[in-house]
PDB file of N, CA and C in Angstrom:
ATOM      1  N   UNK X  17      -9.276  12.367  53.296  1.00 54.00           N
ATOM      2  CA  UNK X  17      -8.912  11.230  52.469  1.00 54.00           C
ATOM      3  C   UNK X  17     -10.153  10.548  51.904  1.00 54.00           C
ATOM      4  N   UNK X  18     -11.129  10.236  52.740  1.00 65.00           N
ATOM      5  CA  UNK X  18     -12.354   9.595  52.293  1.00 65.00           C
ATOM      6  C   UNK X  18     -13.052  10.457  51.243  1.00 65.00           C
ATOM      7  N   UNK X  19     -13.083  11.760  51.464  1.00 68.00           N
ATOM      8  CA  UNK X  19     -13.746  12.677  50.555  1.00 68.00           C
ATOM      9  C   UNK X  19     -13.111  12.629  49.168  1.00 68.00           C
ATOM     10  N   UNK X  20     -11.798  12.732  49.108  1.00 74.00           N
ATOM     11  CA  UNK X  20     -11.096  12.681  47.818  1.00 74.00           C
ATOM     12  C   UNK X  20     -11.245  11.311  47.165  1.00 74.00           C
ATOM     13  N   UNK X  21     -11.207  10.254  47.972  1.00 79.00           N
ATOM     14  CA  UNK X  21     -11.401   8.900  47.444  1.00 79.00           C
ATOM     15  C   UNK X  21     -12.781   8.759  46.828  1.00 79.00           C
ATOM     16  N   UNK X  22     -13.772   9.316  47.518  1.00 76.00           N
ATOM     17  CA  UNK X  22     -15.135   9.265  46.990  1.00 76.00           C
ATOM     18  C   UNK X  22     -15.220   9.984  45.651  1.00 76.00           C
ATOM     19  N   UNK X  23     -14.681  11.192  45.572  1.00 76.00           N
ATOM     20  CA  UNK X  23     -14.752  11.963  44.330  1.00 76.00           C
ATOM     21  C   UNK X  23     -14.108  11.198  43.175  1.00 76.00           C
ATOM     22  N   UNK X  24     -12.946  10.621  43.438  1.00 81.00           N
ATOM     23  CA  UNK X  24     -12.258   9.859  42.401  1.00 81.00           C
ATOM     24  C   UNK X  24     -13.030   8.625  41.990  1.00 81.00           C
ATOM     25  N   UNK X  25     -13.546   7.885  42.955  1.00 84.00           N
ATOM     26  CA  UNK X  25     -14.301   6.663  42.658  1.00 84.00           C
ATOM     27  C   UNK X  25     -15.595   6.989  41.917  1.00 84.00           C
ATOM     28  N   UNK X  26     -16.252   8.057  42.309  1.00 81.00           N
ATOM     29  CA  UNK X  26     -17.489   8.461  41.640  1.00 81.00           C
ATOM     30  C   UNK X  26     -17.214   8.803  40.175  1.00 81.00           C
ATOM     31  N   UNK X  27     -16.185   9.578  39.928  1.00 82.00           N
ATOM     32  CA  UNK X  27     -15.834   9.935  38.552  1.00 82.00           C
ATOM     33  C   UNK X  27     -15.428   8.708  37.752  1.00 82.00           C
ATOM     34  N   UNK X  28     -14.628   7.851  38.351  1.00 87.00           N
ATOM     35  CA  UNK X  28     -14.195   6.620  37.665  1.00 87.00           C
ATOM     36  C   UNK X  28     -15.390   5.754  37.281  1.00 87.00           C
ATOM     37  N   UNK X  29     -16.354   5.630  38.185  1.00 88.00           N
ATOM     38  CA  UNK X  29     -17.547   4.829  37.915  1.00 88.00           C
ATOM     39  C   UNK X  29     -18.294   5.365  36.697  1.00 88.00           C
ATOM     40  N   UNK X  30     -18.548   6.663  36.683  1.00 85.00           N
ATOM     41  CA  UNK X  30     -19.312   7.239  35.582  1.00 85.00           C
ATOM     42  C   UNK X  30     -18.529   7.202  34.268  1.00 85.00           C
ATOM     43  N   UNK X  31     -17.236   7.415  34.316  1.00 85.00           N
ATOM     44  CA  UNK X  31     -16.411   7.291  33.105  1.00 85.00           C
ATOM     45  C   UNK X  31     -16.452   5.857  32.565  1.00 85.00           C
ATOM     46  N   UNK X  32     -16.328   4.884  33.452  1.00 89.00           N
ATOM     47  CA  UNK X  32     -16.332   3.480  33.036  1.00 89.00           C
ATOM     48  C   UNK X  32     -17.658   3.107  32.377  1.00 89.00           C
ATOM     49  N   UNK X  33     -18.765   3.571  32.934  1.00 88.00           N
ATOM     50  CA  UNK X  33     -20.068   3.285  32.318  1.00 88.00           C
ATOM     51  C   UNK X  33     -20.156   3.889  30.920  1.00 88.00           C
ATOM     52  N   UNK X  34     -19.723   5.123  30.791  1.00 85.00           N
ATOM     53  CA  UNK X  34     -19.790   5.783  29.489  1.00 85.00           C
ATOM     54  C   UNK X  34     -18.889   5.074  28.477  1.00 85.00           C
ATOM     55  N   UNK X  35     -17.712   4.674  28.892  1.00 86.00           N
ATOM     56  CA  UNK X  35     -16.802   3.976  27.984  1.00 86.00           C
ATOM     57  C   UNK X  35     -17.323   2.586  27.629  1.00 86.00           C
ATOM     58  N   UNK X  36     -17.923   1.909  28.591  1.00 88.00           N
ATOM     59  CA  UNK X  36     -18.431   0.558  28.357  1.00 88.00           C
ATOM     60  C   UNK X  36     -19.564   0.548  27.334  1.00 88.00           C
ATOM     61  N   UNK X  37     -20.267   1.657  27.215  1.00 86.00           N
ATOM     62  CA  UNK X  37     -21.361   1.744  26.252  1.00 86.00           C
ATOM     63  C   UNK X  37     -20.840   1.699  24.816  1.00 86.00           C
ATOM     64  N   UNK X  38     -19.566   1.968  24.638  1.00 87.00           N
ATOM     65  CA  UNK X  38     -18.926   1.957  23.315  1.00 87.00           C
ATOM     66  C   UNK X  38     -19.684   2.844  22.324  1.00 87.00           C
ATOM     67  N   UNK X  39     -20.109   3.960  22.844  1.00 84.00           N
ATOM     68  CA  UNK X  39     -20.825   4.937  22.044  1.00 84.00           C
ATOM     69  C   UNK X  39     -20.038   6.239  22.126  1.00 84.00           C
ATOM     70  N   UNK X  40     -19.308   6.600  21.064  1.00 84.00           N
ATOM     71  CA  UNK X  40     -18.467   7.812  21.120  1.00 84.00           C
ATOM     72  C   UNK X  40     -19.252   9.077  21.456  1.00 84.00           C
ATOM     73  N   UNK X  41     -20.486   9.179  20.969  1.00 87.00           N
ATOM     74  CA  UNK X  41     -21.291  10.358  21.277  1.00 87.00           C
ATOM     75  C   UNK X  41     -21.593  10.424  22.770  1.00 87.00           C
ATOM     76  N   UNK X  42     -21.966   9.296  23.355  1.00 82.00           N
ATOM     77  CA  UNK X  42     -22.244   9.260  24.791  1.00 82.00           C
ATOM     78  C   UNK X  42     -21.003   9.653  25.579  1.00 82.00           C
ATOM     79  N   UNK X  43     -19.859   9.089  25.214  1.00 80.00           N
ATOM     80  CA  UNK X  43     -18.618   9.399  25.923  1.00 80.00           C
ATOM     81  C   UNK X  43     -18.317  10.893  25.842  1.00 80.00           C
ATOM     82  N   UNK X  44     -18.425  11.467  24.648  1.00 84.00           N
ATOM     83  CA  UNK X  44     -18.131  12.906  24.500  1.00 84.00           C
ATOM     84  C   UNK X  44     -19.156  13.759  25.239  1.00 84.00           C
ATOM     85  N   UNK X  45     -20.379  13.294  25.341  1.00 85.00           N
ATOM     86  CA  UNK X  45     -21.419  14.037  26.059  1.00 85.00           C
ATOM     87  C   UNK X  45     -21.253  13.947  27.566  1.00 85.00           C
ATOM     88  N   UNK X  46     -20.861  12.780  28.041  1.00 81.00           N
ATOM     89  CA  UNK X  46     -20.766  12.543  29.478  1.00 81.00           C
ATOM     90  C   UNK X  46     -19.499  13.156  30.073  1.00 81.00           C
ATOM     91  N   UNK X  47     -18.423  13.156  29.327  1.00 83.00           N
ATOM     92  CA  UNK X  47     -17.144  13.627  29.850  1.00 83.00           C
ATOM     93  C   UNK X  47     -17.223  15.039  30.450  1.00 83.00           C
ATOM     94  N   UNK X  48     -17.769  16.030  29.749  1.00 85.00           N
ATOM     95  CA  UNK X  48     -17.860  17.366  30.359  1.00 85.00           C
ATOM     96  C   UNK X  48     -18.764  17.385  31.590  1.00 85.00           C
ATOM     97  N   UNK X  49     -19.841  16.597  31.557  1.00 78.00           N
ATOM     98  CA  UNK X  49     -20.738  16.528  32.711  1.00 78.00           C
ATOM     99  C   UNK X  49     -20.019  15.965  33.926  1.00 78.00           C
ATOM    100  N   UNK X  50     -19.206  14.948  33.720  1.00 78.00           N
ATOM    101  CA  UNK X  50     -18.431  14.369  34.818  1.00 78.00           C
ATOM    102  C   UNK X  50     -17.481  15.415  35.390  1.00 78.00           C
ATOM    103  N   UNK X  51     -16.804  16.137  34.530  1.00 81.00           N
ATOM    104  CA  UNK X  51     -15.854  17.155  34.984  1.00 81.00           C
ATOM    105  C   UNK X  51     -16.559  18.266  35.763  1.00 81.00           C
ATOM    106  N   UNK X  52     -17.699  18.709  35.260  1.00 78.00           N
ATOM    107  CA  UNK X  52     -18.461  19.756  35.954  1.00 78.00           C
ATOM    108  C   UNK X  52     -18.934  19.241  37.309  1.00 78.00           C
ATOM    109  N   UNK X  53     -19.464  18.026  37.321  1.00 74.00           N
ATOM    110  CA  UNK X  53     -19.965  17.446  38.570  1.00 74.00           C
ATOM    111  C   UNK X  53     -18.835  17.280  39.573  1.00 74.00           C
ATOM    112  N   UNK X  54     -17.692  16.782  39.110  1.00 75.00           N
ATOM    113  CA  UNK X  54     -16.539  16.595  39.997  1.00 75.00           C
ATOM    114  C   UNK X  54     -16.117  17.926  40.612  1.00 75.00           C
ATOM    115  N   UNK X  55     -16.060  18.961  39.796  1.00 76.00           N
ATOM    116  CA  UNK X  55     -15.677  20.283  40.281  1.00 76.00           C
ATOM    117  C   UNK X  55     -16.702  20.803  41.288  1.00 76.00           C
ATOM    118  N   UNK X  56     -17.993  20.644  40.962  1.00 73.00           N
ATOM    119  CA  UNK X  56     -19.047  21.127  41.858  1.00 73.00           C
ATOM    120  C   UNK X  56     -19.005  20.379  43.184  1.00 73.00           C
ATOM    121  N   UNK X  57     -18.869  19.063  43.132  1.00 71.00           N
ATOM    122  CA  UNK X  57     -18.815  18.289  44.369  1.00 71.00           C
ATOM    123  C   UNK X  57     -17.624  18.706  45.222  1.00 71.00           C
ATOM    124  N   UNK X  58     -16.480  18.875  44.592  1.00 73.00           N
ATOM    125  CA  UNK X  58     -15.276  19.244  45.336  1.00 73.00           C
ATOM    126  C   UNK X  58     -15.415  20.622  45.970  1.00 73.00           C
ATOM    127  N   UNK X  59     -16.120  21.508  45.306  1.00 74.00           N
ATOM    128  CA  UNK X  59     -16.240  22.883  45.780  1.00 74.00           C
ATOM    129  C   UNK X  59     -17.395  23.095  46.753  1.00 74.00           C
ATOM    130  N   UNK X  60     -18.515  22.409  46.539  1.00 68.00           N
ATOM    131  CA  UNK X  60     -19.730  22.778  47.246  1.00 68.00           C
ATOM    132  C   UNK X  60     -20.269  21.748  48.229  1.00 68.00           C
ATOM    133  N   UNK X  61     -19.913  20.504  48.069  1.00 72.00           N
ATOM    134  CA  UNK X  61     -20.482  19.473  48.927  1.00 72.00           C
ATOM    135  C   UNK X  61     -19.538  19.221  50.094  1.00 72.00           C
ATOM    136  N   UNK X  62     -20.097  19.172  51.267  1.00 76.00           N
ATOM    137  CA  UNK X  62     -19.268  18.995  52.450  1.00 76.00           C
ATOM    138  C   UNK X  62     -18.821  17.548  52.616  1.00 76.00           C
ATOM    139  N   UNK X  63     -17.736  17.384  53.318  1.00 74.00           N
ATOM    140  CA  UNK X  63     -17.238  16.047  53.636  1.00 74.00           C
ATOM    141  C   UNK X  63     -18.280  15.282  54.448  1.00 74.00           C
ATOM    142  N   UNK X  64     -18.990  15.984  55.286  1.00 78.00           N
ATOM    143  CA  UNK X  64     -20.005  15.351  56.124  1.00 78.00           C
ATOM    144  C   UNK X  64     -21.142  14.779  55.283  1.00 78.00           C
ATOM    145  N   UNK X  65     -21.534  15.504  54.222  1.00 75.00           N
ATOM    146  CA  UNK X  65     -22.594  15.016  53.338  1.00 75.00           C
ATOM    147  C   UNK X  65     -22.162  13.737  52.647  1.00 75.00           C
ATOM    148  N   UNK X  66     -20.949  13.728  52.113  1.00 74.00           N
ATOM    149  CA  UNK X  66     -20.438  12.528  51.450  1.00 74.00           C
ATOM    150  C   UNK X  66     -20.369  11.380  52.445  1.00 74.00           C
ATOM    151  N   UNK X  67     -19.866  11.645  53.627  1.00 75.00           N
ATOM    152  CA  UNK X  67     -19.757  10.595  54.643  1.00 75.00           C
ATOM    153  C   UNK X  67     -21.136  10.020  54.981  1.00 75.00           C
ATOM    154  N   UNK X  68     -22.120  10.881  55.113  1.00 75.00           N
ATOM    155  CA  UNK X  68     -23.453  10.441  55.499  1.00 75.00           C
ATOM    156  C   UNK X  68     -24.155   9.648  54.397  1.00 75.00           C
ATOM    157  N   UNK X  69     -23.805   9.889  53.147  1.00 76.00           N
ATOM    158  CA  UNK X  69     -24.528   9.284  52.033  1.00 76.00           C
ATOM    159  C   UNK X  69     -23.698   8.301  51.209  1.00 76.00           C
ATOM    160  N   UNK X  70     -22.465   8.072  51.585  1.00 79.00           N
ATOM    161  CA  UNK X  70     -21.585   7.254  50.745  1.00 79.00           C
ATOM    162  C   UNK X  70     -22.090   5.821  50.584  1.00 79.00           C
ATOM    163  N   UNK X  71     -22.611   5.220  51.622  1.00 83.00           N
ATOM    164  CA  UNK X  71     -23.077   3.827  51.524  1.00 83.00           C
ATOM    165  C   UNK X  71     -24.287   3.759  50.593  1.00 83.00           C
ATOM    166  N   UNK X  72     -25.188   4.715  50.741  1.00 83.00           N
ATOM    167  CA  UNK X  72     -26.347   4.751  49.850  1.00 83.00           C
ATOM    168  C   UNK X  72     -25.894   4.891  48.392  1.00 83.00           C
ATOM    169  N   UNK X  73     -24.952   5.791  48.142  1.00 82.00           N
ATOM    170  CA  UNK X  73     -24.510   6.025  46.767  1.00 82.00           C
ATOM    171  C   UNK X  73     -23.764   4.828  46.201  1.00 82.00           C
ATOM    172  N   UNK X  74     -22.950   4.181  46.996  1.00 86.00           N
ATOM    173  CA  UNK X  74     -22.267   2.970  46.529  1.00 86.00           C
ATOM    174  C   UNK X  74     -23.299   1.891  46.199  1.00 86.00           C
ATOM    175  N   UNK X  75     -24.301   1.736  47.058  1.00 90.00           N
ATOM    176  CA  UNK X  75     -25.351   0.749  46.792  1.00 90.00           C
ATOM    177  C   UNK X  75     -26.138   1.090  45.529  1.00 90.00           C
ATOM    178  N   UNK X  76     -26.387   2.365  45.308  1.00 89.00           N
ATOM    179  CA  UNK X  76     -27.092   2.790  44.095  1.00 89.00           C
ATOM    180  C   UNK X  76     -26.273   2.426  42.860  1.00 89.00           C
ATOM    181  N   UNK X  77     -24.980   2.674  42.907  1.00 91.00           N
ATOM    182  CA  UNK X  77     -24.118   2.326  41.778  1.00 91.00           C
ATOM    183  C   UNK X  77     -24.092   0.811  41.566  1.00 91.00           C
ATOM    184  N   UNK X  78     -24.106   0.058  42.644  1.00 94.00           N
ATOM    185  CA  UNK X  78     -24.135  -1.408  42.521  1.00 94.00           C
ATOM    186  C   UNK X  78     -25.436  -1.857  41.865  1.00 94.00           C
ATOM    187  N   UNK X  79     -26.535  -1.251  42.246  1.00 94.00           N
ATOM    188  CA  UNK X  79     -27.820  -1.591  41.622  1.00 94.00           C
ATOM    189  C   UNK X  79     -27.803  -1.295  40.129  1.00 94.00           C
ATOM    190  N   UNK X  80     -27.175  -0.195  39.744  1.00 92.00           N
ATOM    191  CA  UNK X  80     -27.058   0.149  38.326  1.00 92.00           C
ATOM    192  C   UNK X  80     -26.255  -0.929  37.599  1.00 92.00           C
ATOM    193  N   UNK X  81     -25.118  -1.302  38.159  1.00 93.00           N
ATOM    194  CA  UNK X  81     -24.293  -2.338  37.527  1.00 93.00           C
ATOM    195  C   UNK X  81     -25.028  -3.669  37.432  1.00 93.00           C
ATOM    196  N   UNK X  82     -25.739  -4.037  38.481  1.00 95.00           N
ATOM    197  CA  UNK X  82     -26.499  -5.297  38.463  1.00 95.00           C
ATOM    198  C   UNK X  82     -27.560  -5.288  37.367  1.00 95.00           C
ATOM    199  N   UNK X  83     -28.267  -4.178  37.227  1.00 94.00           N
ATOM    200  CA  UNK X  83     -29.308  -4.080  36.189  1.00 94.00           C
ATOM    201  C   UNK X  83     -28.693  -4.159  34.798  1.00 94.00           C
ATOM    202  N   UNK X  84     -27.539  -3.532  34.626  1.00 92.00           N
ATOM    203  CA  UNK X  84     -26.845  -3.602  33.340  1.00 92.00           C
ATOM    204  C   UNK X  84     -26.421  -5.041  33.060  1.00 92.00           C
ATOM    205  N   UNK X  85     -25.827  -5.692  34.051  1.00 94.00           N
ATOM    206  CA  UNK X  85     -25.370  -7.078  33.887  1.00 94.00           C
ATOM    207  C   UNK X  85     -26.523  -8.016  33.542  1.00 94.00           C
ATOM    208  N   UNK X  86     -27.716  -7.705  34.069  1.00 96.00           N
ATOM    209  CA  UNK X  86     -28.897  -8.531  33.813  1.00 96.00           C
ATOM    210  C   UNK X  86     -29.657  -8.108  32.556  1.00 96.00           C
ATOM    211  N   UNK X  87     -29.148  -7.093  31.858  1.00 95.00           N
ATOM    212  CA  UNK X  87     -29.790  -6.584  30.632  1.00 95.00           C
ATOM    213  C   UNK X  87     -31.251  -6.209  30.875  1.00 95.00           C
ATOM    214  N   UNK X  88     -31.508  -5.652  32.041  1.00 94.00           N
ATOM    215  CA  UNK X  88     -32.869  -5.286  32.438  1.00 94.00           C
ATOM    216  C   UNK X  88     -33.078  -3.795  32.157  1.00 94.00           C
ATOM    217  N   UNK X  89     -33.459  -3.483  30.924  1.00 92.00           N
ATOM    218  CA  UNK X  89     -33.567  -2.094  30.482  1.00 92.00           C
ATOM    219  C   UNK X  89     -34.572  -1.285  31.299  1.00 92.00           C
ATOM    220  N   UNK X  90     -35.703  -1.882  31.602  1.00 94.00           N
ATOM    221  CA  UNK X  90     -36.711  -1.150  32.375  1.00 94.00           C
ATOM    222  C   UNK X  90     -36.201  -0.829  33.775  1.00 94.00           C
ATOM    223  N   UNK X  91     -35.507  -1.775  34.373  1.00 93.00           N
ATOM    224  CA  UNK X  91     -34.954  -1.548  35.710  1.00 93.00           C
ATOM    225  C   UNK X  91     -33.839  -0.501  35.664  1.00 93.00           C
ATOM    226  N   UNK X  92     -33.042  -0.523  34.614  1.00 91.00           N
ATOM    227  CA  UNK X  92     -31.977   0.475  34.453  1.00 91.00           C
ATOM    228  C   UNK X  92     -32.585   1.878  34.422  1.00 91.00           C
ATOM    229  N   UNK X  93     -33.617   2.058  33.631  1.00 92.00           N
ATOM    230  CA  UNK X  93     -34.268   3.373  33.532  1.00 92.00           C
ATOM    231  C   UNK X  93     -34.809   3.798  34.901  1.00 92.00           C
ATOM    232  N   UNK X  94     -35.448   2.867  35.598  1.00 94.00           N
ATOM    233  CA  UNK X  94     -35.995   3.160  36.923  1.00 94.00           C
ATOM    234  C   UNK X  94     -34.892   3.552  37.906  1.00 94.00           C
ATOM    235  N   UNK X  95     -33.820   2.787  37.930  1.00 93.00           N
ATOM    236  CA  UNK X  95     -32.718   3.055  38.861  1.00 93.00           C
ATOM    237  C   UNK X  95     -32.025   4.370  38.525  1.00 93.00           C
ATOM    238  N   UNK X  96     -31.801   4.615  37.237  1.00 88.00           N
ATOM    239  CA  UNK X  96     -31.134   5.854  36.844  1.00 88.00           C
ATOM    240  C   UNK X  96     -31.988   7.064  37.228  1.00 88.00           C
ATOM    241  N   UNK X  97     -33.299   6.963  37.057  1.00 91.00           N
ATOM    242  CA  UNK X  97     -34.184   8.055  37.472  1.00 91.00           C
ATOM    243  C   UNK X  97     -34.079   8.281  38.979  1.00 91.00           C
ATOM    244  N   UNK X  98     -34.087   7.188  39.733  1.00 90.00           N
ATOM    245  CA  UNK X  98     -33.915   7.295  41.189  1.00 90.00           C
ATOM    246  C   UNK X  98     -32.573   7.940  41.529  1.00 90.00           C
ATOM    247  N   UNK X  99     -31.531   7.528  40.817  1.00 86.00           N
ATOM    248  CA  UNK X  99     -30.184   8.045  41.079  1.00 86.00           C
ATOM    249  C   UNK X  99     -30.127   9.554  40.833  1.00 86.00           C
ATOM    250  N   UNK X 100     -30.696  10.008  39.731  1.00 83.00           N
ATOM    251  CA  UNK X 100     -30.691  11.441  39.434  1.00 83.00           C
ATOM    252  C   UNK X 100     -31.468  12.219  40.495  1.00 83.00           C
ATOM    253  N   UNK X 101     -32.653  11.711  40.841  1.00 86.00           N
ATOM    254  CA  UNK X 101     -33.472  12.415  41.845  1.00 86.00           C
ATOM    255  C   UNK X 101     -32.776  12.447  43.208  1.00 86.00           C
ATOM    256  N   UNK X 102     -32.228  11.324  43.632  1.00 81.00           N
ATOM    257  CA  UNK X 102     -31.597  11.283  44.958  1.00 81.00           C
ATOM    258  C   UNK X 102     -30.315  12.106  44.986  1.00 81.00           C
ATOM    259  N   UNK X 103     -29.553  12.080  43.896  1.00 76.00           N
ATOM    260  CA  UNK X 103     -28.330  12.889  43.847  1.00 76.00           C
ATOM    261  C   UNK X 103     -28.672  14.367  43.904  1.00 76.00           C
ATOM    262  N   UNK X 104     -29.692  14.743  43.194  1.00 77.00           N
ATOM    263  CA  UNK X 104     -30.120  16.138  43.213  1.00 77.00           C
ATOM    264  C   UNK X 104     -30.582  16.531  44.618  1.00 77.00           C
ATOM    265  N   UNK X 105     -31.363  15.683  45.248  1.00 75.00           N
ATOM    266  CA  UNK X 105     -31.876  15.987  46.589  1.00 75.00           C
ATOM    267  C   UNK X 105     -30.757  16.102  47.611  1.00 75.00           C
ATOM    268  N   UNK X 106     -29.762  15.225  47.510  1.00 66.00           N
ATOM    269  CA  UNK X 106     -28.667  15.213  48.485  1.00 66.00           C
ATOM    270  C   UNK X 106     -27.681  16.331  48.226  1.00 66.00           C
ATOM    271  N   UNK X 107     -27.237  16.458  46.985  1.00 63.00           N
ATOM    272  CA  UNK X 107     -26.117  17.341  46.707  1.00 63.00           C
ATOM    273  C   UNK X 107     -26.502  18.743  46.297  1.00 63.00           C
ATOM    274  N   UNK X 108     -27.599  18.920  45.600  1.00 65.00           N
ATOM    275  CA  UNK X 108     -27.928  20.269  45.147  1.00 65.00           C
ATOM    276  C   UNK X 108     -28.609  21.102  46.212  1.00 65.00           C
ATOM    277  N   UNK X 109     -29.072  20.471  47.280  1.00 61.00           N
ATOM    278  CA  UNK X 109     -29.690  21.263  48.349  1.00 61.00           C
ATOM    279  C   UNK X 109     -28.671  22.133  49.070  1.00 61.00           C
ATOM    280  N   UNK X 110     -27.390  21.821  48.916  1.00 49.00           N
ATOM    281  CA  UNK X 110     -26.353  22.587  49.602  1.00 49.00           C
ATOM    282  C   UNK X 110     -25.906  23.812  48.820  1.00 49.00           C
ATOM    283  N   UNK X 111     -26.316  23.926  47.569  1.00 46.00           N
ATOM    284  CA  UNK X 111     -25.835  25.035  46.750  1.00 46.00           C
ATOM    285  C   UNK X 111     -26.623  26.289  47.014  1.00 46.00           C
TER     286      UNK X 111
END
């Protein structure tokens, strides 16, 4: 249950960010990436990995939202870079 909830919440978060940007190109670009990522996570990432990292990932998403709310572009870039690196380190090491 937690695993499926995580996958759904993760996808919803990324879809909401793309839609909030009100940029049709971004939305069309992000949508396939979200679908691929969702499929990969469901197929390759263990429930134990999600359980072990869920708090970190939720906090990372909160930091992204806070930076957006504060219109802090430099911080957004920094956080997004951290998010990509940490996601790759956590999830792609299992493939």
